[in-house]
mmCIF file of C-alpha atoms in Angstrom:
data_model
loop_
_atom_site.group_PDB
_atom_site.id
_atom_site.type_symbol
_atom_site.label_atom_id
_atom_site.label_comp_id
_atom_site.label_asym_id
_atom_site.label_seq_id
_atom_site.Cartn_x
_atom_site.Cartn_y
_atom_site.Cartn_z
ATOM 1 C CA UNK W 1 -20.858 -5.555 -44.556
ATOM 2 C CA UNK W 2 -22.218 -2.822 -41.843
ATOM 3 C CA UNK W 3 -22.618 -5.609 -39.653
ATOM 4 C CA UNK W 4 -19.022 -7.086 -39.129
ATOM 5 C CA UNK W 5 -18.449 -3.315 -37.959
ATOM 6 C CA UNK W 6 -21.272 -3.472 -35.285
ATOM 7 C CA UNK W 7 -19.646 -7.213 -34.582
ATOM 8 C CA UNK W 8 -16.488 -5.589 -33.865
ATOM 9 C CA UNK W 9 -18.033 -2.593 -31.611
ATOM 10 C CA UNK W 10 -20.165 -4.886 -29.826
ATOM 11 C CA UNK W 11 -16.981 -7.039 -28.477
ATOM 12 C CA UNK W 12 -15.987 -4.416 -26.471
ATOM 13 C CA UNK W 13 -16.272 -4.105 -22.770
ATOM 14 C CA UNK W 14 -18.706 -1.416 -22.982
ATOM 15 C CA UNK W 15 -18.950 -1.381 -19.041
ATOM 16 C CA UNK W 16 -15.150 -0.800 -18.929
ATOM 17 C CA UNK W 17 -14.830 1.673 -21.416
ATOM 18 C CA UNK W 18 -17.387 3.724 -20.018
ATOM 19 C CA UNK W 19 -15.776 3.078 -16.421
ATOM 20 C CA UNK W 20 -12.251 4.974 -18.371
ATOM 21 C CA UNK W 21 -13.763 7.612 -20.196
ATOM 22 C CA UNK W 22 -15.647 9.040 -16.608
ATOM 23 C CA UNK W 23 -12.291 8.341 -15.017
ATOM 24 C CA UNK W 24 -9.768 10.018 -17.330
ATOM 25 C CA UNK W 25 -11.529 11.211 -20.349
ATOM 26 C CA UNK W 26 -11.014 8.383 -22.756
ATOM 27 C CA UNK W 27 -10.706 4.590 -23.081
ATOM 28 C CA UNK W 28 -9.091 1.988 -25.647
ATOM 29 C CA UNK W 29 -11.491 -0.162 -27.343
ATOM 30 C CA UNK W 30 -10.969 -3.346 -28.977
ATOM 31 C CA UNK W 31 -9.462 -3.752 -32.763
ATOM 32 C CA UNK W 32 -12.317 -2.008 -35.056
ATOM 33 C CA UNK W 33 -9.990 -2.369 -38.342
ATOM 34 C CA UNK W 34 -7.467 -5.351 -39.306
ATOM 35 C CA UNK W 35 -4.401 -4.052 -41.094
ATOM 36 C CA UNK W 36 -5.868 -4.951 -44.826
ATOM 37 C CA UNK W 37 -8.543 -2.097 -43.674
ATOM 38 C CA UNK W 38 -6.192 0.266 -42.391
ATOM 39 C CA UNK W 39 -3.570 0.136 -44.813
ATOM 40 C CA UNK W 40 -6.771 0.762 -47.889
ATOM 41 C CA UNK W 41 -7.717 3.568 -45.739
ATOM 42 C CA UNK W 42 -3.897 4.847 -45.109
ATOM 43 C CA UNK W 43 -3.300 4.393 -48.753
ATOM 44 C CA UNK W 44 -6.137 7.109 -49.765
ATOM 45 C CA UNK W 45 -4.357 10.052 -48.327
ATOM 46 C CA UNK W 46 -2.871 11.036 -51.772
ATOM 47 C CA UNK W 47 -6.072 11.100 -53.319
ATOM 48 C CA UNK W 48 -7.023 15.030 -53.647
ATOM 49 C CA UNK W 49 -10.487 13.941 -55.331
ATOM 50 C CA UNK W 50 -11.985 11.825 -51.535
ATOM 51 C CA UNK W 51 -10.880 15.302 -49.439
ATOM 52 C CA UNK W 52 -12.691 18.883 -48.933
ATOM 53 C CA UNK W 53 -9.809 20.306 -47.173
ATOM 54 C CA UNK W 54 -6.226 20.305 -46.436
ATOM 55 C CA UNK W 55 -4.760 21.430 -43.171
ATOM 56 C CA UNK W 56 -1.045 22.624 -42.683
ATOM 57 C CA UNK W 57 -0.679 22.144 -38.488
ATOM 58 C CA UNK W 58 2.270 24.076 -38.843
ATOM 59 C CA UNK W 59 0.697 27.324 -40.566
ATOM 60 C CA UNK W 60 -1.897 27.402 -37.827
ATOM 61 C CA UNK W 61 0.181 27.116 -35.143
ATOM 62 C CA UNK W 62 -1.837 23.513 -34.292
ATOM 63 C CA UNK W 63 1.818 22.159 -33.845
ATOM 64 C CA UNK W 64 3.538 20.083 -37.018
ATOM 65 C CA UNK W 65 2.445 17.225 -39.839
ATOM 66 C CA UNK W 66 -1.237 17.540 -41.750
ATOM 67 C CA UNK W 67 -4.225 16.492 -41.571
ATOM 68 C CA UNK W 68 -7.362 16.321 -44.239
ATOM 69 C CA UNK W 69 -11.282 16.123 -44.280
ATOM 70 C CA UNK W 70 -12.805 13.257 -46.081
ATOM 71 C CA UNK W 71 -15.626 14.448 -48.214
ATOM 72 C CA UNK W 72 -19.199 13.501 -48.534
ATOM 73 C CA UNK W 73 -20.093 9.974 -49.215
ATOM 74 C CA UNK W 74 -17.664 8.345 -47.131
ATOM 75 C CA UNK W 75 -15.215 5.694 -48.001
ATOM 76 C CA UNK W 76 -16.181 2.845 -45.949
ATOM 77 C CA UNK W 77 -15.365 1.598 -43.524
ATOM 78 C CA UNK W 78 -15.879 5.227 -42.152
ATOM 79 C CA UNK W 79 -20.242 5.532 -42.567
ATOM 80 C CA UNK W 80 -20.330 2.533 -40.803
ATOM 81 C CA UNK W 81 -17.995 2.676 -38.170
ATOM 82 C CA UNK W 82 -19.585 5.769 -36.992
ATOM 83 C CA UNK W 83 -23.453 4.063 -37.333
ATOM 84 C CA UNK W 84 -21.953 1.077 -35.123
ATOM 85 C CA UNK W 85 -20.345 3.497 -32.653
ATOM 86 C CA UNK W 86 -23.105 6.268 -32.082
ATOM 87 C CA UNK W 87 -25.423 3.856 -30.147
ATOM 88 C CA UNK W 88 -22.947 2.750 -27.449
ATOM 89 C CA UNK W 89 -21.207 6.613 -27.102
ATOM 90 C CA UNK W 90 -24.975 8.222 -27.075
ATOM 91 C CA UNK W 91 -25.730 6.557 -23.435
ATOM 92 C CA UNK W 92 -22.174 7.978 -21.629
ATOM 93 C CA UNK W 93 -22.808 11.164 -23.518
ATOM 94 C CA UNK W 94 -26.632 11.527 -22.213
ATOM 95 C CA UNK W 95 -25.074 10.682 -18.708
ATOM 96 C CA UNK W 96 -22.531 13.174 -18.701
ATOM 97 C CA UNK W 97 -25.288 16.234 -19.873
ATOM 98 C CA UNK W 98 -27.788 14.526 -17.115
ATOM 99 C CA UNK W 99 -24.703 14.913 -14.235
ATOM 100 C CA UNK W 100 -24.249 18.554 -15.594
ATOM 101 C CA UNK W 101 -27.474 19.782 -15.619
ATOM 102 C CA UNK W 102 -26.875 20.110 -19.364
ATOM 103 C CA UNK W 103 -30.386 19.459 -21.649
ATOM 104 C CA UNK W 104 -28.947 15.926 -23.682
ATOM 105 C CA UNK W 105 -30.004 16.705 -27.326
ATOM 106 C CA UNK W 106 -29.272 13.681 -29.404
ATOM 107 C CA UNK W 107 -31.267 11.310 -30.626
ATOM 108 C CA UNK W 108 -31.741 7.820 -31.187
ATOM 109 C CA UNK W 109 -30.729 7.507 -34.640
ATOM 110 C CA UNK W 110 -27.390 9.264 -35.743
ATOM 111 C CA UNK W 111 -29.141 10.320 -39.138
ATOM 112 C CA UNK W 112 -31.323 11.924 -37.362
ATOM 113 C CA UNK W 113 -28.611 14.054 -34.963
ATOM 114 C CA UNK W 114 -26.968 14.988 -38.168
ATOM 115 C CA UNK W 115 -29.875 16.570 -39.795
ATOM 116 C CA UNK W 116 -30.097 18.702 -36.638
ATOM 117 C CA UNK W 117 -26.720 19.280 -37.355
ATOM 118 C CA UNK W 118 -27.814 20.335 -40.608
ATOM 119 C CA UNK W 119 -30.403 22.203 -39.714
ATOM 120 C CA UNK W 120 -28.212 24.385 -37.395
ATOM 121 C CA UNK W 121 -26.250 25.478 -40.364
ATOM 122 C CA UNK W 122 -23.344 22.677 -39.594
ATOM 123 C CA UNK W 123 -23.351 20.750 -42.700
ATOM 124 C CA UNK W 124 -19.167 20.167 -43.322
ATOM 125 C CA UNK W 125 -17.942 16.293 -43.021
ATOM 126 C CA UNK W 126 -15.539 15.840 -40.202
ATOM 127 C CA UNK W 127 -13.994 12.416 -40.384
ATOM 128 C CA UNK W 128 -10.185 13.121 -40.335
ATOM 129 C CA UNK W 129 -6.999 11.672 -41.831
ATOM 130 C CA UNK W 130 -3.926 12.417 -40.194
ATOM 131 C CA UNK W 131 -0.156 12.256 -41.432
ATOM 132 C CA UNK W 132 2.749 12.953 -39.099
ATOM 133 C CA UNK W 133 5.989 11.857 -39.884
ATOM 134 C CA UNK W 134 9.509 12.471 -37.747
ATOM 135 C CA UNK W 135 9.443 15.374 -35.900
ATOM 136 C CA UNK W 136 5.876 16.228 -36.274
ATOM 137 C CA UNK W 137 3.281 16.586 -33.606
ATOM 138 C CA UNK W 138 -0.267 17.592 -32.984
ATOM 139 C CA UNK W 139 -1.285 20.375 -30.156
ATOM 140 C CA UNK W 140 -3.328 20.148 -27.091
ATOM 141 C CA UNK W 141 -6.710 21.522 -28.255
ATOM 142 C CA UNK W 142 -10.585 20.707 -28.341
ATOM 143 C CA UNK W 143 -12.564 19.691 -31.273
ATOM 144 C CA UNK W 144 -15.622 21.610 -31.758
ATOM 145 C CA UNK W 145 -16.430 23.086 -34.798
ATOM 146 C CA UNK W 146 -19.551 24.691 -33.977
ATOM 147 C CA UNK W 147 -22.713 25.536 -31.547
ATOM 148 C CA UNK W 148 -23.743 22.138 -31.334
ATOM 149 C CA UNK W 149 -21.708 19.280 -30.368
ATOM 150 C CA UNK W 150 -21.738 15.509 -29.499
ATOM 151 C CA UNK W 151 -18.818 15.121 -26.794
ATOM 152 C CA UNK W 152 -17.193 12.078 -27.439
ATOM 153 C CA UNK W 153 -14.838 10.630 -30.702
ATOM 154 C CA UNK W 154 -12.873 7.909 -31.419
ATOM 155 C CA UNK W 155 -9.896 7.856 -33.065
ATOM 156 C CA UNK W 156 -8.172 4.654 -34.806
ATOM 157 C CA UNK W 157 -4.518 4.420 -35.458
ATOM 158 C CA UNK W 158 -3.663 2.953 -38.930
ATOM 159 C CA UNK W 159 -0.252 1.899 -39.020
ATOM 160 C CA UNK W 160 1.955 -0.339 -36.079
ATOM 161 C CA UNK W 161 3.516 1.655 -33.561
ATOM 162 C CA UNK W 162 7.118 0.522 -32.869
ATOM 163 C CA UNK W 163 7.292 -0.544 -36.551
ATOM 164 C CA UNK W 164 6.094 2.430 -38.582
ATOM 165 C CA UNK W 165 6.537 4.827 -36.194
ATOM 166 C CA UNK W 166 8.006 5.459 -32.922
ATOM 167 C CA UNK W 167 6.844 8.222 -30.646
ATOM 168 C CA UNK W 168 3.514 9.671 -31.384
ATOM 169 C CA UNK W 169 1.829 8.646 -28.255
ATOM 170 C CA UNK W 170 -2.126 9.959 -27.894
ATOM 171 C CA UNK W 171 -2.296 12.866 -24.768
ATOM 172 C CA UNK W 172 -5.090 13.677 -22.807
ATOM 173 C CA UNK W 173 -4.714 16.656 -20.503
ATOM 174 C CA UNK W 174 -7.566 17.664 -17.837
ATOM 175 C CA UNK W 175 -7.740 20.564 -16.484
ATOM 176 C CA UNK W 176 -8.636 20.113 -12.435
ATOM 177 C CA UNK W 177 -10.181 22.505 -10.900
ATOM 178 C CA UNK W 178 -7.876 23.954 -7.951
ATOM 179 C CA UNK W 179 -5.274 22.010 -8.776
ATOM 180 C CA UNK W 180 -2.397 21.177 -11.331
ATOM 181 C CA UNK W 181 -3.591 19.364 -14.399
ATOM 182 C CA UNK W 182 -3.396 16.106 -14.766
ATOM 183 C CA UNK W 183 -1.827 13.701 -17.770
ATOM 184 C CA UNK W 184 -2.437 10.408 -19.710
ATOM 185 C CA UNK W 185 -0.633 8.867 -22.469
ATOM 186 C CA UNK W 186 -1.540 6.291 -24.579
ATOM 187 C CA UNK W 187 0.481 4.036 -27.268
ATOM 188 C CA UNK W 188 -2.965 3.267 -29.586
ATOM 189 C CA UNK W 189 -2.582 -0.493 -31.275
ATOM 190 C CA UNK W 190 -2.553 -0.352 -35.029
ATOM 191 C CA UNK W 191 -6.605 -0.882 -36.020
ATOM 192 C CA UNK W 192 -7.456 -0.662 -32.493
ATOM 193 C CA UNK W 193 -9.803 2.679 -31.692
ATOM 194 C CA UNK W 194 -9.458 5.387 -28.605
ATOM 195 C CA UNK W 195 -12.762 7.065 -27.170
ATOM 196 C CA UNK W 196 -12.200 10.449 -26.094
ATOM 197 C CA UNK W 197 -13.800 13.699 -25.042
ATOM 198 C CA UNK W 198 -14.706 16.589 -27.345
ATOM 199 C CA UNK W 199 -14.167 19.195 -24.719
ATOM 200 C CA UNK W 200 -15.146 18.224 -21.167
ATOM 201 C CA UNK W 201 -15.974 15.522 -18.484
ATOM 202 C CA UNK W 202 -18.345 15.822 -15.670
ATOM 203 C CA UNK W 203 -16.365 15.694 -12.031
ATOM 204 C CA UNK W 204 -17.901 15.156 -8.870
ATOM 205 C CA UNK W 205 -16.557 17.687 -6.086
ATOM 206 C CA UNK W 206 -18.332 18.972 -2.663
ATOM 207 C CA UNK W 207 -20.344 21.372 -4.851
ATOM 208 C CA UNK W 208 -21.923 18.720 -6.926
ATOM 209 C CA UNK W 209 -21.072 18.086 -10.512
ATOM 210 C CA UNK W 210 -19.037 20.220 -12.962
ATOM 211 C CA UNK W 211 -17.021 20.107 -16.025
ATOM 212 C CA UNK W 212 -13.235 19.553 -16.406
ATOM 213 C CA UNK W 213 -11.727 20.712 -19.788
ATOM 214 C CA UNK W 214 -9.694 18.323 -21.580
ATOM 215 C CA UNK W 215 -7.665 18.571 -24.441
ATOM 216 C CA UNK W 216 -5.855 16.221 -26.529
ATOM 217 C CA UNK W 217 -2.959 15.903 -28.383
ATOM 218 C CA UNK W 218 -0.092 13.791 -30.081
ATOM 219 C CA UNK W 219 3.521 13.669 -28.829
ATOM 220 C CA UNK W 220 6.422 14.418 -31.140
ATOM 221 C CA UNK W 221 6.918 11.421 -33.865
ATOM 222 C CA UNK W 222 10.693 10.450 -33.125
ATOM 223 C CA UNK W 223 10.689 8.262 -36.512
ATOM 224 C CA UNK W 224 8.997 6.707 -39.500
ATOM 225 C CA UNK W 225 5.485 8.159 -40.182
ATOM 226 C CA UNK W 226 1.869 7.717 -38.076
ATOM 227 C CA UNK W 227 -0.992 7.878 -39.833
ATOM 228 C CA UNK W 228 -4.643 7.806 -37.440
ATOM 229 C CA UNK W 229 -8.572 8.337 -38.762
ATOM 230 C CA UNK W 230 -10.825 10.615 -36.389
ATOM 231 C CA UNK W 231 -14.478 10.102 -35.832
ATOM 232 C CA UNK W 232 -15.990 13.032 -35.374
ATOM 233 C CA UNK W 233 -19.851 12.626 -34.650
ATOM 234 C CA UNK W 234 -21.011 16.205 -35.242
ATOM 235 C CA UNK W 235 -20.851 18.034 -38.833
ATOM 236 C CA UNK W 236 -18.997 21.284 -38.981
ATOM 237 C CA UNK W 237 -20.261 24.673 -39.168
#
């Protein structure tokens, strides 16, 4: 079964994608889940028993709507998704630490990054279910979660925007150096996935390379509910 996932990664204009995500910060990939898949994922959100934590955005001031964190095994298609992605994110990742000056410290194999993970004392699943409904929205923020870090994630939408939901359009933000910041929004196909920065991208200027923060966000949902999965490739401390 791991394979139709690595079918589905490998269709993608890798090339292209990579061309986005050192323009802007993040790039649309091709559809990674059909809707049978995403509505079976969608419809374990009420399952307390698959989850190791519950956030209220609104409590924490992360903006409105909830989000959980899948235990430890994963429900597929998550595990395998994230073994089919890892090889094609590790190159732009090792290219943006080489243009920083940054030591690249991931490996090969993705078990192998998360037992450094591990090792460092970051040992807490990240993969991500997110509810919003009408009025809700997510923050402009950075995903971290501890010392060590892989700097990319994709995120899939699960349900069809303009049917389910309206609103809730995906926001990157970069911060340019000397200058005002700069936008993009993107309406995410149901199934389809998003690539997008952890923290930073590497910019060229007259000084040589350096980093521009980026954060991301969701706008406000105007109606129905939006439900997305995040694939985070770095355990939390």
């Amino acid at each position: 079964m791991a394979s139709v996932w690595r079918q589905r990664v490998e269709v993608a204009d890798w090339d292209a994608a990579a061309a986005d995500v050192n323009d802007v910060g993040g790039a649309l990939l091709p559809q990674l889940m059909i809707p049978a898949e995403c509505a079976a994922v969608l419809d374990l959100y009420p399952y307390d028993s698959l989850f190791r934590s519950t956030i209220d955005m609104s409590r924490y001031r992360f903006g409105q709507g909830e989000y959980r964190y899948f235990k430890q095994p994963y429900p597929q298609p998550i595990e395998a998704l994230k073994q089919a992605l890892y090889p094609r994110l590790l190159p732009i990742a090792r290219d943006w630490w080489t243009k920083l000056g940054r030591a690249a410290p991931w490996p090969d194999s993705f078990d192998e990054w998360l037992e450094m993970c591990h090792r460092a004392g970051q040992t807490k699943s990240t993969a991500i279910l997110l509810k919003y409904g009408q009025g809700d929205w997510n923050a402009l923020h950075r995903d971290l979660y501890g010392e060590i870090i892989f700097p990319l994630q994709v995120v899939i939408n699960l349900n069809e925007p303009g049917m389910a939901h309206t609103g809730g359009e995906f926001l990157l933000v970069e911060q340019r150096p000397r200058a005002q910041s700069r936008g993009t929004v993107t309406t995410l196909p149901r199934g389809h996935g998003y690539i997008f920065t952890t923290r930073d991208r590497p910019v060229r200027s007259t000084r040589g390379w350096s980093a521009a923060p980026i954060r991301h966000g969701v706008s406000t949902v105007r109606s129905g509910q939006r439900y997305t999965l995040g694939l985070v490739f770095h355990d939390a401390a």
